[in-house]
């Protein structure tokens, strides 16, 4: 059940307000986490975030809570994905500030994948429960998701050491186990496109020197967040398109 299905305008408004406030509280706590997670040797590179950035994160959290409960409902699936978005938000701002993704964040995402898999088994054992209902990502899809992007990135790094950061590889490994291979592939390519656009803009404006790099984690995080809503559907449509192209008579 989503807040869209609550009867009465007053009920919907009250539900939206409640989720908005809850999301703001959670993301307010994240503004503290973003500064405190990095290792001590990184702290000199990390400046205390400004009030405007913190306010933006907090408001974003409230809006995201309303969006996620409206789209995924008020079950465990929506809760896990919202917490995943919260971790991606921390990844984004820490990577922007330090050019590194703390290993603990990738561990948290992987644990979310384990919890999601366990809940999937529970959901299968108790069909019909809206609260327990999960998205049905199979363990095979999760295992493929772990390596379908992270392994190619690792091989690229062996050839071009500065191609991707180790945190980016671990992020895609952990996210792959949570989301499955379809959403992971779509999320990566969305992030790759966004990062490519940003890189071109930087080159045009010459805002980065020739040997400078920019954090890729934020773009991967945006791609993974977007794919929560449409990743599997986009991949299924693409697969259907390929099948139709290879078999025009069908």
CSV table of C-alpha atoms in Angstrom, one decimal:
chain,number,residue,atom,x,y,z
A,1,UNK,CA,0.0,0.0,0.0
A,2,UNK,CA,1.2,3.5,-0.9
A,3,UNK,CA,0.1,6.8,0.6
A,4,UNK,CA,-1.6,7.4,-2.8
A,5,UNK,CA,-4.1,4.7,-1.8
A,6,UNK,CA,-5.0,6.3,1.5
A,7,UNK,CA,-8.6,7.4,1.4
A,8,UNK,CA,-9.3,11.1,1.8
A,9,UNK,CA,-7.3,14.2,1.0
A,10,UNK,CA,-6.5,14.9,4.7
A,11,UNK,CA,-5.2,11.3,5.1
A,12,UNK,CA,-2.9,11.6,2.1
A,13,UNK,CA,-1.6,15.0,3.2
A,14,UNK,CA,-1.0,13.8,6.7
A,15,UNK,CA,0.9,10.7,5.4
A,16,UNK,CA,3.0,12.8,3.0
A,17,UNK,CA,3.9,15.2,5.8
A,18,UNK,CA,4.8,12.4,8.2
A,19,UNK,CA,7.1,10.7,5.6
A,20,UNK,CA,8.6,14.1,4.6
A,21,UNK,CA,9.5,14.9,8.3
A,22,UNK,CA,10.9,11.3,8.8
A,23,UNK,CA,13.0,11.6,5.7
A,24,UNK,CA,14.3,15.0,6.8
A,25,UNK,CA,15.3,13.7,10.2
A,26,UNK,CA,17.2,10.7,8.7
A,27,UNK,CA,19.0,12.9,6.2
A,28,UNK,CA,19.8,15.5,8.9
A,29,UNK,CA,21.7,12.7,10.6
A,30,UNK,CA,23.4,11.9,7.4
A,31,UNK,CA,24.9,15.4,7.3
A,32,UNK,CA,26.7,14.5,10.4
A,33,UNK,CA,27.8,11.1,9.1
A,34,UNK,CA,29.2,12.7,5.9
A,35,UNK,CA,31.8,14.6,7.9
A,36,UNK,CA,32.6,11.9,10.5
A,37,UNK,CA,33.1,8.7,8.4
A,38,UNK,CA,36.3,9.6,6.5
A,39,UNK,CA,39.6,8.4,7.9
A,40,UNK,CA,41.7,10.8,9.9
A,41,UNK,CA,44.2,11.3,7.1
A,42,UNK,CA,41.4,12.5,4.9
A,43,UNK,CA,40.0,15.1,7.3
A,44,UNK,CA,42.4,17.8,6.3
A,45,UNK,CA,40.9,17.6,2.8
A,46,UNK,CA,37.3,17.6,4.1
A,47,UNK,CA,35.8,20.9,5.0
A,48,UNK,CA,32.8,21.3,7.2
A,49,UNK,CA,29.8,21.4,4.8
A,50,UNK,CA,28.0,24.8,4.5
A,51,UNK,CA,24.5,25.4,5.8
A,52,UNK,CA,23.1,25.6,2.3
A,53,UNK,CA,24.4,22.2,1.3
A,54,UNK,CA,23.1,20.6,4.6
A,55,UNK,CA,19.7,22.2,4.0
A,56,UNK,CA,19.6,20.9,0.5
A,57,UNK,CA,20.4,17.3,1.7
A,58,UNK,CA,17.8,17.5,4.4
A,59,UNK,CA,15.1,18.7,2.1
A,60,UNK,CA,16.1,16.1,-0.5
A,61,UNK,CA,15.7,13.5,2.1
A,62,UNK,CA,12.1,14.6,2.9
A,63,UNK,CA,11.1,14.7,-0.8
A,64,UNK,CA,12.8,11.3,-1.4
A,65,UNK,CA,10.8,9.7,1.5
A,66,UNK,CA,7.6,10.9,0.0
A,67,UNK,CA,8.6,9.7,-3.5
A,68,UNK,CA,9.8,6.3,-2.3
A,69,UNK,CA,6.7,5.5,-0.2
A,70,UNK,CA,4.5,6.7,-3.1
A,71,UNK,CA,6.3,4.5,-5.6
A,72,UNK,CA,7.3,1.4,-3.6
A,73,UNK,CA,4.7,1.5,-0.9
A,74,UNK,CA,5.2,1.3,2.9
A,75,UNK,CA,6.8,-2.2,2.9
A,76,UNK,CA,10.3,-3.5,3.5
A,77,UNK,CA,11.2,-3.1,-0.2
A,78,UNK,CA,10.7,0.7,0.0
A,79,UNK,CA,12.5,0.9,3.3
A,80,UNK,CA,15.6,-1.0,2.0
A,81,UNK,CA,15.7,1.1,-1.2
A,82,UNK,CA,15.3,4.3,0.8
A,83,UNK,CA,18.2,3.3,3.1
A,84,UNK,CA,20.2,2.5,-0.1
A,85,UNK,CA,19.5,6.0,-1.3
A,86,UNK,CA,20.7,7.3,2.0
A,87,UNK,CA,24.0,5.5,1.8
A,88,UNK,CA,24.4,6.6,-1.9
A,89,UNK,CA,24.0,10.2,-0.6
A,90,UNK,CA,26.8,9.7,1.9
A,91,UNK,CA,28.9,8.1,-0.8
A,92,UNK,CA,28.3,11.1,-3.1
A,93,UNK,CA,29.3,13.8,-0.8
A,94,UNK,CA,32.3,12.0,0.8
A,95,UNK,CA,33.6,11.1,-2.6
A,96,UNK,CA,33.2,14.7,-3.8
A,97,UNK,CA,35.1,16.0,-0.7
A,98,UNK,CA,37.8,13.3,-0.4
A,99,UNK,CA,38.0,11.6,-3.8
A,100,UNK,CA,37.5,8.3,-2.0
A,101,UNK,CA,34.6,6.0,-1.0
A,102,UNK,CA,35.0,4.6,2.5
A,103,UNK,CA,35.0,0.8,2.5
A,104,UNK,CA,32.4,0.7,5.3
A,105,UNK,CA,29.8,2.2,3.0
A,106,UNK,CA,30.2,-0.5,0.5
A,107,UNK,CA,30.0,-3.1,3.3
A,108,UNK,CA,26.7,-1.6,4.4
A,109,UNK,CA,25.3,-1.8,0.8
A,110,UNK,CA,26.4,-5.4,0.6
A,111,UNK,CA,24.7,-6.2,3.9
A,112,UNK,CA,21.6,-4.6,2.6
A,113,UNK,CA,21.8,-7.1,-0.3
A,114,UNK,CA,22.1,-10.0,2.1
A,115,UNK,CA,19.1,-8.7,4.1
A,116,UNK,CA,17.1,-8.2,0.9
A,117,UNK,CA,17.9,-11.8,-0.1
A,118,UNK,CA,16.8,-13.2,3.2
A,119,UNK,CA,13.6,-11.1,3.1
A,120,UNK,CA,13.0,-12.5,-0.4
A,121,UNK,CA,13.0,-16.0,1.0
A,122,UNK,CA,10.6,-14.9,3.8
A,123,UNK,CA,8.4,-13.2,1.2
A,124,UNK,CA,8.2,-16.4,-0.9
A,125,UNK,CA,7.3,-18.3,2.2
A,126,UNK,CA,4.5,-15.8,3.1
A,127,UNK,CA,2.9,-14.8,-0.2
A,128,UNK,CA,0.2,-12.1,-0.1
A,129,UNK,CA,1.9,-9.9,2.5
A,130,UNK,CA,2.2,-6.4,1.1
A,131,UNK,CA,4.7,-5.4,3.9
A,132,UNK,CA,7.0,-8.3,3.1
A,133,UNK,CA,6.7,-8.2,-0.7
A,134,UNK,CA,10.0,-7.9,-2.5
A,135,UNK,CA,11.0,-7.2,-6.1
A,136,UNK,CA,12.0,-10.8,-6.8
A,137,UNK,CA,15.7,-10.4,-7.7
A,138,UNK,CA,17.0,-13.9,-7.9
A,139,UNK,CA,20.2,-15.0,-6.3
A,140,UNK,CA,21.6,-15.8,-9.7
A,141,UNK,CA,20.9,-12.3,-10.9
A,142,UNK,CA,22.5,-11.0,-7.7
A,143,UNK,CA,25.7,-13.0,-8.2
A,144,UNK,CA,26.0,-11.9,-11.8
A,145,UNK,CA,25.3,-8.4,-10.7
A,146,UNK,CA,28.3,-8.5,-8.4
A,147,UNK,CA,30.8,-9.1,-11.2
A,148,UNK,CA,29.1,-7.9,-14.4
A,149,UNK,CA,30.4,-4.3,-13.9
A,150,UNK,CA,33.0,-4.6,-11.1
A,151,UNK,CA,35.1,-7.2,-12.9
A,152,UNK,CA,35.4,-5.3,-16.2
A,153,UNK,CA,36.2,-2.1,-14.2
A,154,UNK,CA,38.9,-4.1,-12.3
A,155,UNK,CA,40.4,-5.3,-15.5
A,156,UNK,CA,40.4,-1.8,-16.9
A,157,UNK,CA,42.3,-0.6,-13.8
A,158,UNK,CA,44.9,-3.3,-14.3
A,159,UNK,CA,45.6,-1.8,-17.8
A,160,UNK,CA,45.0,1.8,-16.9
A,161,UNK,CA,45.6,2.2,-13.2
A,162,UNK,CA,44.0,5.7,-13.0
A,163,UNK,CA,40.9,4.6,-15.0
A,164,UNK,CA,38.6,4.0,-12.0
A,165,UNK,CA,39.0,4.2,-8.3
A,166,UNK,CA,38.9,1.1,-6.1
A,167,UNK,CA,35.9,2.5,-4.3
A,168,UNK,CA,34.0,2.7,-7.5
A,169,UNK,CA,34.7,-1.0,-8.2
A,170,UNK,CA,33.6,-2.0,-4.7
A,171,UNK,CA,30.5,0.1,-5.0
A,172,UNK,CA,29.3,-1.6,-8.2
A,173,UNK,CA,30.2,-5.0,-6.6
A,174,UNK,CA,28.0,-4.4,-3.5
A,175,UNK,CA,25.2,-2.7,-5.4
A,176,UNK,CA,25.2,-5.6,-7.9
A,177,UNK,CA,24.3,-8.0,-5.1
A,178,UNK,CA,21.5,-5.8,-3.9
A,179,UNK,CA,20.0,-4.9,-7.2
A,180,UNK,CA,20.8,-7.7,-9.6
A,181,UNK,CA,22.5,-7.5,-12.9
A,182,UNK,CA,19.9,-5.7,-14.9
A,183,UNK,CA,19.5,-2.7,-12.7
A,184,UNK,CA,23.3,-2.6,-12.0
A,185,UNK,CA,24.1,-2.5,-15.7
A,186,UNK,CA,21.6,0.3,-16.4
A,187,UNK,CA,22.7,2.2,-13.4
A,188,UNK,CA,26.3,2.1,-14.4
A,189,UNK,CA,25.7,3.3,-17.9
A,190,UNK,CA,23.5,6.1,-16.7
A,191,UNK,CA,26.4,7.1,-14.4
A,192,UNK,CA,28.9,6.7,-17.2
A,193,UNK,CA,26.9,9.0,-19.5
A,194,UNK,CA,26.4,11.6,-16.7
A,195,UNK,CA,30.1,11.4,-15.8
A,196,UNK,CA,31.1,11.7,-19.5
A,197,UNK,CA,29.0,14.8,-19.9
A,198,UNK,CA,30.5,16.4,-16.8
A,199,UNK,CA,34.0,15.5,-18.1
A,200,UNK,CA,33.3,17.2,-21.4
A,201,UNK,CA,32.0,20.3,-19.7
A,202,UNK,CA,35.2,20.4,-17.6
A,203,UNK,CA,37.4,20.1,-20.6
A,204,UNK,CA,35.5,22.9,-22.4
A,205,UNK,CA,35.7,25.2,-19.4
A,206,UNK,CA,39.2,24.0,-18.5
A,207,UNK,CA,38.1,23.9,-14.9
A,208,UNK,CA,40.4,20.8,-14.4
A,209,UNK,CA,44.1,20.6,-15.2
A,210,UNK,CA,45.4,18.0,-17.6
A,211,UNK,CA,46.4,15.6,-14.8
A,212,UNK,CA,43.4,16.3,-12.6
A,213,UNK,CA,40.6,13.8,-11.9
A,214,UNK,CA,37.0,14.2,-10.7
A,215,UNK,CA,35.1,11.9,-8.4
A,216,UNK,CA,33.1,9.3,-10.4
A,217,UNK,CA,31.2,7.9,-7.4
A,218,UNK,CA,28.6,10.7,-7.4
A,219,UNK,CA,27.6,9.8,-11.0
A,220,UNK,CA,27.4,6.1,-10.2
A,221,UNK,CA,25.3,6.9,-7.2
A,222,UNK,CA,22.9,9.0,-9.3
A,223,UNK,CA,22.7,6.2,-11.9
A,224,UNK,CA,22.0,3.6,-9.2
A,225,UNK,CA,19.3,5.8,-7.6
A,226,UNK,CA,17.6,6.3,-10.9
A,227,UNK,CA,17.7,2.6,-11.8
A,228,UNK,CA,15.7,1.8,-8.6
A,229,UNK,CA,12.6,3.1,-10.4
A,230,UNK,CA,13.2,1.9,-14.0
A,231,UNK,CA,16.4,-0.1,-14.3
A,232,UNK,CA,14.8,-3.6,-14.7
A,233,UNK,CA,12.1,-2.3,-17.1
A,234,UNK,CA,14.7,-0.5,-19.3
A,235,UNK,CA,16.9,-3.5,-19.5
A,236,UNK,CA,13.9,-5.8,-20.3
A,237,UNK,CA,12.8,-3.4,-23.1
A,238,UNK,CA,16.4,-3.3,-24.4
A,239,UNK,CA,16.5,-7.2,-24.4
A,240,UNK,CA,13.2,-7.3,-26.2
A,241,UNK,CA,14.5,-4.8,-28.8
A,242,UNK,CA,17.6,-6.9,-29.4
A,243,UNK,CA,15.4,-10.0,-29.8
A,244,UNK,CA,13.2,-8.3,-32.3
A,245,UNK,CA,16.2,-6.9,-34.2
A,246,UNK,CA,17.7,-10.4,-34.5
A,247,UNK,CA,14.5,-12.1,-35.4
A,248,UNK,CA,12.6,-9.6,-37.6
A,249,UNK,CA,10.1,-12.2,-38.7
A,250,UNK,CA,8.8,-12.7,-35.1
